[in-house]
Structures are given as C-alpha cells and as structure tokens.
PDB file of C-alpha atoms and ligand atoms in Angstrom:
ATOM      1  CA  MET A   1     -27.379  36.779 -10.746  1.00 97.00           C
ATOM      2  CA  LYS A   2     -26.052  35.625  -7.331  1.00 97.00           C
ATOM      3  CA  SER A   3     -22.436  36.191  -7.123  1.00 97.00           C
ATOM      4  CA  ASN A   4     -19.859  33.795  -6.192  1.00 98.00           C
ATOM      5  CA  HIS A   5     -18.465  35.332  -2.690  1.00 98.00           C
ATOM      6  CA  VAL A   6     -15.883  32.617  -2.365  1.00 98.00           C
ATOM      7  CA  ARG A   7     -14.148  33.622  -5.638  1.00 98.00           C
ATOM      8  CA  THR A   8     -14.256  37.267  -4.767  1.00 98.00           C
ATOM      9  CA  LYS A   9     -12.709  36.391  -1.345  1.00 98.00           C
ATOM     10  CA  LEU A  10      -9.896  34.127  -2.813  1.00 98.00           C
ATOM     11  CA  LYS A  11      -9.117  36.858  -5.124  1.00 98.00           C
ATOM     12  CA  ARG A  12      -8.859  39.671  -1.986  1.00 98.00           C
ATOM     13  CA  GLY A  13      -6.235  37.301  -1.006  1.00 98.00           C
ATOM     14  CA  GLU A  14      -8.820  36.082   1.996  1.00 98.00           C
ATOM     15  CA  PRO A  15      -8.807  32.693   3.292  1.00 98.00           C
ATOM     16  CA  SER A  16     -11.848  30.492   2.586  1.00 98.00           C
ATOM     17  CA  ILE A  17     -12.805  27.582   4.828  1.00 98.00           C
ATOM     18  CA  GLY A  18     -15.322  24.716   3.780  1.00 98.00           C
ATOM     19  CA  THR A  19     -15.686  20.893   4.185  1.00 98.00           C
ATOM     20  CA  TRP A  20     -16.267  18.135   1.939  1.00 98.00           C
ATOM     21  CA  LEU A  21     -19.925  16.048   1.700  1.00 98.00           C
ATOM     22  CA  ASN A  22     -19.311  12.487   1.307  1.00 98.00           C
ATOM     23  CA  LEU A  23     -23.155  11.209   2.005  1.00 98.00           C
ATOM     24  CA  PRO A  24     -25.123  10.741  -1.276  1.00 97.00           C
ATOM     25  CA  ASP A  25     -27.898  13.015   0.399  1.00 97.00           C
ATOM     26  CA  PRO A  26     -29.132  16.323  -0.328  1.00 98.00           C
ATOM     27  CA  MET A  27     -30.739  16.709   3.144  1.00 98.00           C
ATOM     28  CA  ALA A  28     -27.195  16.117   5.071  1.00 98.00           C
ATOM     29  CA  ALA A  29     -26.051  18.824   2.231  1.00 98.00           C
ATOM     30  CA  GLN A  30     -28.831  21.187   3.525  1.00 98.00           C
ATOM     31  CA  LEU A  31     -28.588  20.676   6.954  1.00 98.00           C
ATOM     32  CA  MET A  32     -24.353  21.253   6.736  1.00 98.00           C
ATOM     33  CA  ALA A  33     -25.261  24.412   4.853  1.00 98.00           C
ATOM     34  CA  GLN A  34     -26.357  25.497   7.464  1.00 98.00           C
ATOM     35  CA  VAL A  35     -23.578  25.748  10.012  1.00 98.00           C
ATOM     36  CA  GLY A  36     -21.572  28.692   8.265  1.00 98.00           C
ATOM     37  CA  PHE A  37     -18.960  27.353   6.266  1.00 98.00           C
ATOM     38  CA  ASP A  38     -18.162  29.673   2.916  1.00 98.00           C
ATOM     39  CA  TRP A  39     -18.339  26.577   0.800  1.00 99.00           C
ATOM     40  CA  LEU A  40     -19.230  22.832   0.376  1.00 99.00           C
ATOM     41  CA  THR A  41     -17.750  20.395  -1.875  1.00 99.00           C
ATOM     42  CA  VAL A  42     -19.832  17.765  -3.045  1.00 99.00           C
ATOM     43  CA  GLU A  43     -17.692  14.562  -3.499  1.00 98.00           C
ATOM     44  CA  MET A  44     -18.249  12.594  -6.613  1.00 98.00           C
ATOM     45  CA  GLU A  45     -14.309  10.983  -6.945  1.00 98.00           C
ATOM     46  CA  HIS A  46     -14.706   8.752  -4.311  1.00 98.00           C
ATOM     47  CA  THR A  47     -18.270   8.276  -3.255  1.00 97.00           C
ATOM     48  CA  PRO A  48     -21.678   6.917  -4.720  1.00 97.00           C
ATOM     49  CA  VAL A  49     -23.095  10.365  -5.244  1.00 98.00           C
ATOM     50  CA  THR A  50     -24.789   9.985  -8.600  1.00 98.00           C
ATOM     51  CA  ILE A  51     -25.436  13.290 -10.725  1.00 98.00           C
ATOM     52  CA  GLU A  52     -28.988  13.726  -9.605  1.00 98.00           C
ATOM     53  CA  ALA A  53     -28.230  13.602  -6.039  1.00 98.00           C
ATOM     54  CA  ALA A  54     -25.530  16.129  -6.627  1.00 98.00           C
ATOM     55  CA  ALA A  55     -27.891  18.420  -8.352  1.00 98.00           C
ATOM     56  CA  ARG A  56     -30.012  18.341  -5.621  1.00 98.00           C
ATOM     57  CA  SER A  57     -27.272  19.242  -2.998  1.00 98.00           C
ATOM     58  CA  PHE A  58     -26.205  21.834  -5.272  1.00 98.00           C
ATOM     59  CA  ALA A  59     -29.304  23.482  -5.033  1.00 98.00           C
ATOM     60  CA  ALA A  60     -30.097  23.113  -1.309  1.00 98.00           C
ATOM     61  CA  ILE A  61     -26.567  24.593  -0.680  1.00 98.00           C
ATOM     62  CA  SER A  62     -26.997  27.684  -3.190  1.00 98.00           C
ATOM     63  CA  GLY A  63     -30.413  28.311  -1.545  1.00 97.00           C
ATOM     64  CA  ASN A  64     -28.751  28.514   1.803  1.00 97.00           C
ATOM     65  CA  GLY A  65     -26.360  31.103   0.684  1.00 98.00           C
ATOM     66  CA  VAL A  66     -23.510  28.704   0.696  1.00 98.00           C
ATOM     67  CA  VAL A  67     -21.099  28.074  -2.381  1.00 99.00           C
ATOM     68  CA  PRO A  68     -22.039  24.792  -3.690  1.00 99.00           C
ATOM     69  CA  LEU A  69     -18.668  23.091  -5.082  1.00 99.00           C
ATOM     70  CA  VAL A  70     -18.162  19.561  -6.570  1.00 99.00           C
ATOM     71  CA  ARG A  71     -14.865  17.514  -7.105  1.00 99.00           C
ATOM     72  CA  VAL A  72     -15.853  15.661 -10.376  1.00 99.00           C
ATOM     73  CA  PRO A  73     -14.698  11.676 -10.534  1.00 98.00           C
ATOM     74  CA  TRP A  74     -12.127  12.473 -12.825  1.00 98.00           C
ATOM     75  CA  ASN A  75     -10.795  15.390 -15.468  1.00 98.00           C
ATOM     76  CA  THR A  76     -13.089  14.956 -18.180  1.00 98.00           C
ATOM     77  CA  GLY A  77     -15.283  17.406 -20.256  1.00 98.00           C
ATOM     78  CA  GLU A  78     -18.307  15.529 -19.782  1.00 98.00           C
ATOM     79  CA  ASN A  79     -18.035  15.066 -16.025  1.00 98.00           C
ATOM     80  CA  ILE A  80     -17.127  18.996 -15.745  1.00 98.00           C
ATOM     81  CA  LYS A  81     -20.068  20.033 -17.972  1.00 98.00           C
ATOM     82  CA  ARG A  82     -22.478  17.972 -16.167  1.00 98.00           C
ATOM     83  CA  VAL A  83     -21.944  19.385 -12.993  1.00 98.00           C
ATOM     84  CA  LEU A  84     -21.782  22.680 -14.026  1.00 98.00           C
ATOM     85  CA  ASP A  85     -25.022  22.396 -16.096  1.00 98.00           C
ATOM     86  CA  THR A  86     -26.411  21.211 -12.777  1.00 98.00           C
ATOM     87  CA  GLY A  87     -26.027  24.051 -10.792  1.00 98.00           C
ATOM     88  CA  ALA A  88     -22.316  23.842  -9.188  1.00 99.00           C
ATOM     89  CA  TRP A  89     -20.585  27.096  -8.869  1.00 99.00           C
ATOM     90  CA  GLY A  90     -17.038  25.567  -8.864  1.00 98.00           C
ATOM     91  CA  ILE A  91     -15.527  22.381  -9.615  1.00 99.00           C
ATOM     92  CA  VAL A  92     -12.513  20.532  -7.979  1.00 99.00           C
ATOM     93  CA  VAL A  93     -10.486  18.274 -10.519  1.00 99.00           C
ATOM     94  CA  PRO A  94      -8.458  15.545  -8.890  1.00 98.00           C
ATOM     95  CA  MET A  95      -5.072  14.572 -10.220  1.00 98.00           C
ATOM     96  CA  VAL A  96      -4.117  17.354 -12.732  1.00 99.00           C
ATOM     97  CA  ASN A  97      -0.443  16.399 -13.473  1.00 98.00           C
ATOM     98  CA  SER A  98       0.582  18.404 -16.295  1.00 98.00           C
ATOM     99  CA  ARG A  99      -0.293  21.799 -18.720  1.00 98.00           C
ATOM    100  CA  LEU A 100      -2.301  19.632 -20.940  1.00 98.00           C
ATOM    101  CA  GLU A 101      -4.430  18.309 -18.507  1.00 98.00           C
ATOM    102  CA  ALA A 102      -5.019  21.913 -16.841  1.00 98.00           C
ATOM    103  CA  GLU A 103      -5.740  23.572 -19.779  1.00 98.00           C
ATOM    104  CA  ALA A 104      -8.184  20.897 -20.697  1.00 98.00           C
ATOM    105  CA  ALA A 105      -9.728  21.411 -17.032  1.00 98.00           C
ATOM    106  CA  VAL A 106      -9.925  25.185 -18.003  1.00 98.00           C
ATOM    107  CA  ALA A 107     -11.184  24.631 -21.330  1.00 98.00           C
ATOM    108  CA  ALA A 108     -14.284  22.437 -19.847  1.00 98.00           C
ATOM    109  CA  ALA A 109     -15.223  25.129 -17.305  1.00 98.00           C
ATOM    110  CA  ARG A 110     -15.133  28.134 -19.243  1.00 98.00           C
ATOM    111  CA  TYR A 111     -17.596  29.475 -22.212  1.00 98.00           C
ATOM    112  CA  ALA A 112     -15.836  30.847 -25.311  1.00 97.00           C
ATOM    113  CA  PRO A 113     -13.583  32.718 -25.755  1.00 96.00           C
ATOM    114  CA  LEU A 114     -11.901  31.573 -22.495  1.00 96.00           C
ATOM    115  CA  GLY A 115     -12.938  27.587 -23.130  1.00 97.00           C
ATOM    116  CA  THR A 116     -14.817  25.472 -24.924  1.00 98.00           C
ATOM    117  CA  ARG A 117     -18.013  24.844 -22.396  1.00 98.00           C
ATOM    118  CA  SER A 118     -21.300  24.167 -24.736  1.00 98.00           C
ATOM    119  CA  VAL A 119     -24.458  26.291 -23.728  1.00 97.00           C
ATOM    120  CA  GLY A 120     -27.355  24.738 -22.535  1.00 96.00           C
ATOM    121  CA  GLY A 121     -29.771  23.516 -19.745  1.00 95.00           C
ATOM    122  CA  GLN A 122     -31.675  25.533 -17.028  1.00 97.00           C
ATOM    123  CA  LEU A 123     -30.361  24.114 -13.362  1.00 98.00           C
ATOM    124  CA  HIS A 124     -26.944  26.548 -14.164  1.00 98.00           C
ATOM    125  CA  ALA A 125     -29.114  29.701 -14.009  1.00 98.00           C
ATOM    126  CA  ALA A 126     -31.712  28.797 -11.118  1.00 98.00           C
ATOM    127  CA  SER A 127     -28.602  27.683  -8.872  1.00 98.00           C
ATOM    128  CA  PHE A 128     -27.747  31.481  -9.575  1.00 98.00           C
ATOM    129  CA  ALA A 129     -31.159  32.890  -9.291  1.00 98.00           C
ATOM    130  CA  THR A 130     -30.874  34.302 -12.779  1.00 98.00           C
ATOM    131  CA  ASP A 131     -32.401  33.330 -16.290  1.00 98.00           C
ATOM    132  CA  PRO A 132     -30.042  30.995 -18.448  1.00 98.00           C
ATOM    133  CA  ALA A 133     -28.881  34.195 -20.860  1.00 98.00           C
ATOM    134  CA  THR A 134     -27.616  36.147 -17.833  1.00 98.00           C
ATOM    135  CA  TYR A 135     -25.965  33.279 -16.591  1.00 98.00           C
ATOM    136  CA  TYR A 136     -24.205  32.583 -19.831  1.00 98.00           C
ATOM    137  CA  ALA A 137     -23.163  36.122 -20.137  1.00 98.00           C
ATOM    138  CA  HIS A 138     -21.574  35.968 -16.485  1.00 98.00           C
ATOM    139  CA  ALA A 139     -20.508  32.185 -15.581  1.00 98.00           C
ATOM    140  CA  ASN A 140     -16.873  33.000 -16.669  1.00 98.00           C
ATOM    141  CA  GLU A 141     -16.602  35.552 -13.755  1.00 97.00           C
ATOM    142  CA  GLU A 142     -18.197  33.503 -11.319  1.00 98.00           C
ATOM    143  CA  ILE A 143     -17.291  29.771 -12.011  1.00 98.00           C
ATOM    144  CA  LEU A 144     -14.303  28.654  -9.440  1.00 98.00           C
ATOM    145  CA  VAL A 145     -11.516  26.305 -10.948  1.00 98.00           C
ATOM    146  CA  VAL A 146      -9.781  24.440  -8.482  1.00 99.00           C
ATOM    147  CA  LEU A 147      -6.996  22.028  -9.615  1.00 99.00           C
ATOM    148  CA  MET A 148      -5.655  19.205  -7.342  1.00 99.00           C
ATOM    149  CA  ALA A 149      -1.757  18.767  -7.018  1.00 98.00           C
ATOM    150  CA  GLU A 150      -1.638  15.318  -5.537  1.00 98.00           C
ATOM    151  CA  HIS A 151       1.029  13.628  -7.394  1.00 98.00           C
ATOM    152  CA  VAL A 152       4.689  14.380  -7.654  1.00 98.00           C
ATOM    153  CA  LYS A 153       4.240  14.947 -11.115  1.00 98.00           C
ATOM    154  CA  ALA A 154       2.177  17.893 -10.408  1.00 98.00           C
ATOM    155  CA  ILE A 155       4.504  19.271  -8.202  1.00 98.00           C
ATOM    156  CA  GLU A 156       7.536  18.722 -10.604  1.00 98.00           C
ATOM    157  CA  ALA A 157       5.347  20.771 -13.209  1.00 98.00           C
ATOM    158  CA  ALA A 158       4.228  23.165 -10.789  1.00 98.00           C
ATOM    159  CA  ASP A 159       5.499  25.771 -13.130  1.00 98.00           C
ATOM    160  CA  ASP A 160       3.536  24.741 -16.216  1.00 98.00           C
ATOM    161  CA  ILE A 161       0.597  23.890 -14.400  1.00 98.00           C
ATOM    162  CA  PHE A 162       0.028  26.831 -12.389  1.00 98.00           C
ATOM    163  CA  SER A 163       0.643  29.402 -15.142  1.00 98.00           C
ATOM    164  CA  VAL A 164      -2.274  28.309 -16.929  1.00 98.00           C
ATOM    165  CA  PRO A 165      -4.832  31.153 -17.372  1.00 97.00           C
ATOM    166  CA  GLY A 166      -8.156  30.784 -15.938  1.00 97.00           C
ATOM    167  CA  ILE A 167      -7.341  28.780 -12.741  1.00 98.00           C
ATOM    168  CA  ASP A 168      -8.589  30.067  -9.209  1.00 98.00           C
ATOM    169  CA  VAL A 169      -6.964  27.722  -6.823  1.00 99.00           C
ATOM    170  CA  VAL A 170      -4.468  24.950  -6.786  1.00 99.00           C
ATOM    171  CA  PHE A 171      -5.334  22.309  -3.982  1.00 99.00           C
ATOM    172  CA  ILE A 172      -2.975  19.804  -2.429  1.00 99.00           C
ATOM    173  CA  GLY A 173      -4.365  16.388  -1.941  1.00 98.00           C
ATOM    174  CA  PRO A 174      -1.970  15.497   0.809  1.00 98.00           C
ATOM    175  CA  ASN A 175      -3.093  11.405   1.095  1.00 98.00           C
ATOM    176  CA  ASP A 176      -2.367  11.111  -2.800  1.00 98.00           C
ATOM    177  CA  LEU A 177       0.953  13.476  -2.583  1.00 98.00           C
ATOM    178  CA  HIS A 178       2.070  11.005   0.104  1.00 98.00           C
ATOM    179  CA  GLN A 179       1.422   7.857  -2.009  1.00 98.00           C
ATOM    180  CA  SER A 180       2.430   9.207  -5.191  1.00 98.00           C
ATOM    181  CA  MET A 181       6.000   9.464  -2.787  1.00 98.00           C
ATOM    182  CA  GLY A 182       5.577   5.661  -1.616  1.00 98.00           C
ATOM    183  CA  LYS A 183       4.723   6.671   1.790  1.00 98.00           C
ATOM    184  CA  LYS A 184       1.943   6.255   3.771  1.00 97.00           C
ATOM    185  CA  PRO A 185      -1.333   8.483   2.628  1.00 97.00           C
ATOM    186  CA  ARG A 186      -2.047  11.052   5.582  1.00 97.00           C
ATOM    187  CA  PHE A 187      -3.244  14.331   5.698  1.00 97.00           C
ATOM    188  CA  ASP A 188       0.004  15.605   7.281  1.00 98.00           C
ATOM    189  CA  SER A 189       3.444  14.667   7.856  1.00 97.00           C
ATOM    190  CA  ASP A 190       7.143  16.213   8.901  1.00 98.00           C
ATOM    191  CA  ASP A 191       8.552  13.798   6.140  1.00 98.00           C
ATOM    192  CA  PRO A 192      11.193  16.363   4.436  1.00 98.00           C
ATOM    193  CA  GLU A 193       9.912  15.593   0.856  1.00 98.00           C
ATOM    194  CA  PHE A 194       6.403  16.164   1.569  1.00 98.00           C
ATOM    195  CA  VAL A 195       7.274  19.629   3.390  1.00 98.00           C
ATOM    196  CA  GLN A 196       9.047  20.734   0.543  1.00 98.00           C
ATOM    197  CA  ALA A 197       6.208  19.833  -2.239  1.00 98.00           C
ATOM    198  CA  VAL A 198       3.920  21.722   0.451  1.00 98.00           C
ATOM    199  CA  LYS A 199       6.295  24.734   0.411  1.00 98.00           C
ATOM    200  CA  HIS A 200       6.828  24.580  -3.635  1.00 98.00           C
ATOM    201  CA  VAL A 201       3.402  24.755  -3.905  1.00 98.00           C
ATOM    202  CA  LEU A 202       2.901  27.667  -1.784  1.00 98.00           C
ATOM    203  CA  ASP A 203       5.889  29.575  -3.462  1.00 98.00           C
ATOM    204  CA  THR A 204       4.747  28.751  -7.058  1.00 98.00           C
ATOM    205  CA  ALA A 205       1.143  29.538  -6.298  1.00 98.00           C
ATOM    206  CA  SER A 206       2.391  32.775  -5.066  1.00 98.00           C
ATOM    207  CA  LYS A 207       4.357  33.683  -8.458  1.00 98.00           C
ATOM    208  CA  TYR A 208       1.476  33.165 -10.614  1.00 98.00           C
ATOM    209  CA  GLY A 209      -1.297  34.861  -8.606  1.00 98.00           C
ATOM    210  CA  VAL A 210      -3.339  31.436  -7.716  1.00 98.00           C
ATOM    211  CA  ALA A 211      -4.888  30.836  -4.410  1.00 98.00           C
ATOM    212  CA  PRO A 212      -3.030  28.006  -2.770  1.00 99.00           C
ATOM    213  CA  GLY A 213      -5.588  25.376  -1.023  1.00 99.00           C
ATOM    214  CA  ILE A 214      -5.065  22.125   1.034  1.00 99.00           C
ATOM    215  CA  HIS A 215      -7.441  19.490   2.660  1.00 98.00           C
ATOM    216  CA  VAL A 216      -6.806  19.284   6.390  1.00 98.00           C
ATOM    217  CA  ALA A 217      -8.177  16.755   9.012  1.00 97.00           C
ATOM    218  CA  ASP A 218      -8.850  19.105  11.830  1.00 96.00           C
ATOM    219  CA  ALA A 219      -9.315  22.785  12.825  1.00 97.00           C
ATOM    220  CA  ALA A 220      -5.853  23.066  14.568  1.00 97.00           C
ATOM    221  CA  GLN A 221      -4.130  21.811  11.246  1.00 98.00           C
ATOM    222  CA  ALA A 222      -6.398  24.743   9.251  1.00 98.00           C
ATOM    223  CA  ARG A 223      -5.274  27.504  11.619  1.00 98.00           C
ATOM    224  CA  ARG A 224      -1.320  26.210  11.130  1.00 98.00           C
ATOM    225  CA  ARG A 225      -2.168  26.111   7.139  1.00 98.00           C
ATOM    226  CA  MET A 226      -3.850  29.664   7.115  1.00 98.00           C
ATOM    227  CA  ALA A 227      -0.739  31.122   8.946  1.00 98.00           C
ATOM    228  CA  GLU A 228       1.378  29.528   6.243  1.00 98.00           C
ATOM    229  CA  GLY A 229      -0.641  31.355   3.693  1.00 98.00           C
ATOM    230  CA  PHE A 230      -2.887  29.076   2.435  1.00 98.00           C
ATOM    231  CA  GLN A 231      -6.205  30.431   1.834  1.00 98.00           C
ATOM    232  CA  PHE A 232      -9.091  27.793   0.231  1.00 99.00           C
ATOM    233  CA  ILE A 233      -8.778  25.008   3.451  1.00 98.00           C
ATOM    234  CA  ALA A 234     -11.158  22.214   3.475  1.00 98.00           C
ATOM    235  CA  ILE A 235     -11.424  20.647   6.750  1.00 98.00           C
ATOM    236  CA  ALA A 236     -11.986  16.840   6.825  1.00 98.00           C
ATOM    237  CA  SER A 237     -15.632  15.968   5.355  1.00 98.00           C
ATOM    238  CA  GLU A 238     -19.390  15.274   7.154  1.00 98.00           C
ATOM    239  CA  ILE A 239     -18.595  11.861   7.967  1.00 96.00           C
ATOM    240  CA  GLY A 240     -15.457  12.386   9.231  1.00 95.00           C
ATOM    241  CA  MET A 241     -17.117  15.144  11.887  1.00 96.00           C
ATOM    242  CA  MET A 242     -19.828  12.619  12.419  1.00 95.00           C
ATOM    243  CA  LEU A 243     -17.821   9.875  13.530  1.00 93.00           C
ATOM    244  CA  ALA A 244     -15.535  11.939  15.522  1.00 92.00           C
ATOM    245  CA  LYS A 245     -18.243  13.387  17.603  1.00 94.00           C
ATOM    246  CA  ALA A 246     -19.983   9.854  17.814  1.00 92.00           C
ATOM    247  CA  ARG A 247     -16.813   8.314  18.925  1.00 91.00           C
ATOM    248  CA  GLU A 248     -16.298  11.087  21.251  1.00 92.00           C
ATOM    249  CA  ILE A 249     -19.853  10.704  22.866  1.00 94.00           C
ATOM    250  CA  ALA A 250     -19.356   7.070  22.800  1.00 91.00           C
ATOM    251  CA  GLN A 251     -16.137   6.958  24.614  1.00 91.00           C
ATOM    252  CA  ALA A 252     -17.699   9.514  27.176  1.00 94.00           C
ATOM    253  CA  VAL A 253     -20.018   6.846  28.711  1.00 94.00           C
ATOM    254  CA  GLY A 254     -17.618   4.326  28.766  1.00 90.00           C
ATOM    255  CA  ILE A 255     -17.903   2.699  25.467  1.00 90.00           C
ATOM    256  CA  ASN A 256     -14.872   0.847  24.201  1.00 86.00           C
ATOM    257  CA  VAL A 257     -14.086   2.363  20.726  1.00 86.00           C
ATOM    258  CA  THR A 258     -11.688   0.397  18.747  1.00 71.00           C
ATOM    259  CA  LYS A 259     -11.842   1.409  15.519  1.00 66.00           C
ATOM    260  CA  GLU A 260     -10.052   4.529  14.314  1.00 64.00           C
ATOM    261  CA  GLY A 261     -12.148   4.891  10.911  1.00 57.00           C
ATOM    262  CA  ILE A 262     -12.397   7.022   8.185  1.00 53.00           C
ATOM    263  CA  LYS A 263     -10.702  10.487   8.828  1.00 52.00           C
ATOM    264  CA  TYR A 264     -12.397  12.317   5.770  1.00 52.00           C
TER     265      TYR A 264
HETATM  266  C1  3PY B   1      -6.253  13.711  -1.103  1.00 87.59           C
HETATM  267  O1  3PY B   1      -5.564  13.938   0.064  1.00 87.59           O
HETATM  268  O2  3PY B   1      -5.307  13.126  -1.780  1.00 87.59           O
HETATM  269  C2  3PY B   1      -7.281  14.340  -1.467  1.00 87.59           C
HETATM  270  O3  3PY B   1      -7.959  14.079  -2.510  1.00 87.59           O
HETATM  271  C3  3PY B   1      -8.071  15.150  -0.570  1.00 87.59           C
HETATM  272  O4  3PY B   1      -9.208  15.747  -0.887  1.00 87.59           O
HETATM  273 MG1   MG B   2      -6.908  12.635  -3.358  1.00 87.59          MG
END
C-alpha cells in the first residue's frame, strides 16, 4: 500500500506545498500532477466538480505520485464518505466552527475505533495501489484530516476545536475569515484583527501539536507564511495560475488587460 508522504512530512514538522484544482477536468489534474507540488486539492465547495470528475482526478493525481486531497462542499458524513471511498487521500473541511463540528468531521473520516466511517467500495484501495482489506487496516494512519478555520467563531473556539483528537491540519481561509469580521474578503491584510487571528491559530495549533496551514495568493506570501511557521500552504489555484500567466503574456504584447479577475 502506498503511504501518504504529505502526512508524514507534516508529522515531522516540515512544510508541504500544493495548490487548488478548480476546473472540473481530470486532464487538468493529470497535467498539474506533473508540476512537482506535494499535493493537489480538488475543489468541490465552490465549483461544478462532480463526484465522478473528482474520482477520475484522484486517480490521475495519485497515479503520478502526488497526494490527492479534496475540499468537500460542506461538513457532512455523506460528502466525506463519498470522496474518501472514491480515492481521496485526505479531506479539507470548510467552516468548522465548534468542537462538535470538528468531532463530526473526524468521525466521518476515520474507521472504528477512531471514528464511524462505513466500510465498502473499491476505488479507495485502488488509489493506494492495494486491496480493500489492507486499506481498511491502514486507512486511519494515511488519511489526512484538514479542518478549516475561516470564521471568527472558529478563532474564538480554537482551543476547543484544535484539541479534538484525529486532526492533522488547521487551515486558515483568509477570505472567509475577513468576511466574517465584516471586512473585504482577501488573502492577506495587515488589519490588526486579522493579524491577531492568524497568530492565535499558529499559537493554538502549536499548543495541540496540529500542523498550521493557510491559503495564499502567490509565492512571496507562501515564503512569508512558511517563515512564520505555517506548514500546509496552498498557493492560489490552477485557474488563478493560468489566468495570471495569460494576462502577463497578453500585456507583454500590448493588449490592454483591464480586468483583475479571480485570484484563486
Ligand atoms: C477562504 O479564503 O475563505 C478559503 O476558503 C480559501 O481556501
Ligand atoms: Mg472559504
């Protein structure tokens, strides 16, 4: 059975960098899997990615030696079961704002005795190049559980949430976090309330031995966050990178690029 090198790296205290896949296209996933990122997260929260497209993307990603992760549309047992059973090696769960919500996400992602995940399926084992029985015996040690801290409620409840056993990463969603503070959504700012919230996540994650993570807009931000101690860093998305490069090229030949467009 293949092993989840991202989980191993994070447990050793090392950083691990990846990006988001927003296109509902396994071919784009296959090509992005050859760039060299440690992991790729298939985005199902804010995109039209179907479970079938996601399953094909997980296979294309894991087949290239990269860890396939997925952001589920919402924190439900059904969402978590279906993406793990179709081959994801880890889940990113949006908007986890209480201990109860954190416990529910962990329980859905782990087999007994750590959780309540139901056994069944074939693709989970195929994704790890093994058979179902071996997968059931080892999945709890391989599946990466990433919970998102992206609301002021999660910052206030950080001790309650981050101390739940079975969490590997707490991952800041800066856009929603700003939004929940009544501020303009963005990846970064020097707003004192946001800066303090980020610091509180870093400190609390370290207190409970959980890897801290954050979504950033570009390489410069990624380097700064790593220097601060963040380990699980998502840089933009494949669409963001494609459009940024397209704009750069268009501008270089004199085309008037007027729209800023999406960043991730
Ligand atoms: C946010 O910034 O809100 C995110 O969800 C990033 O992944
Ligand atoms: Mg968000």
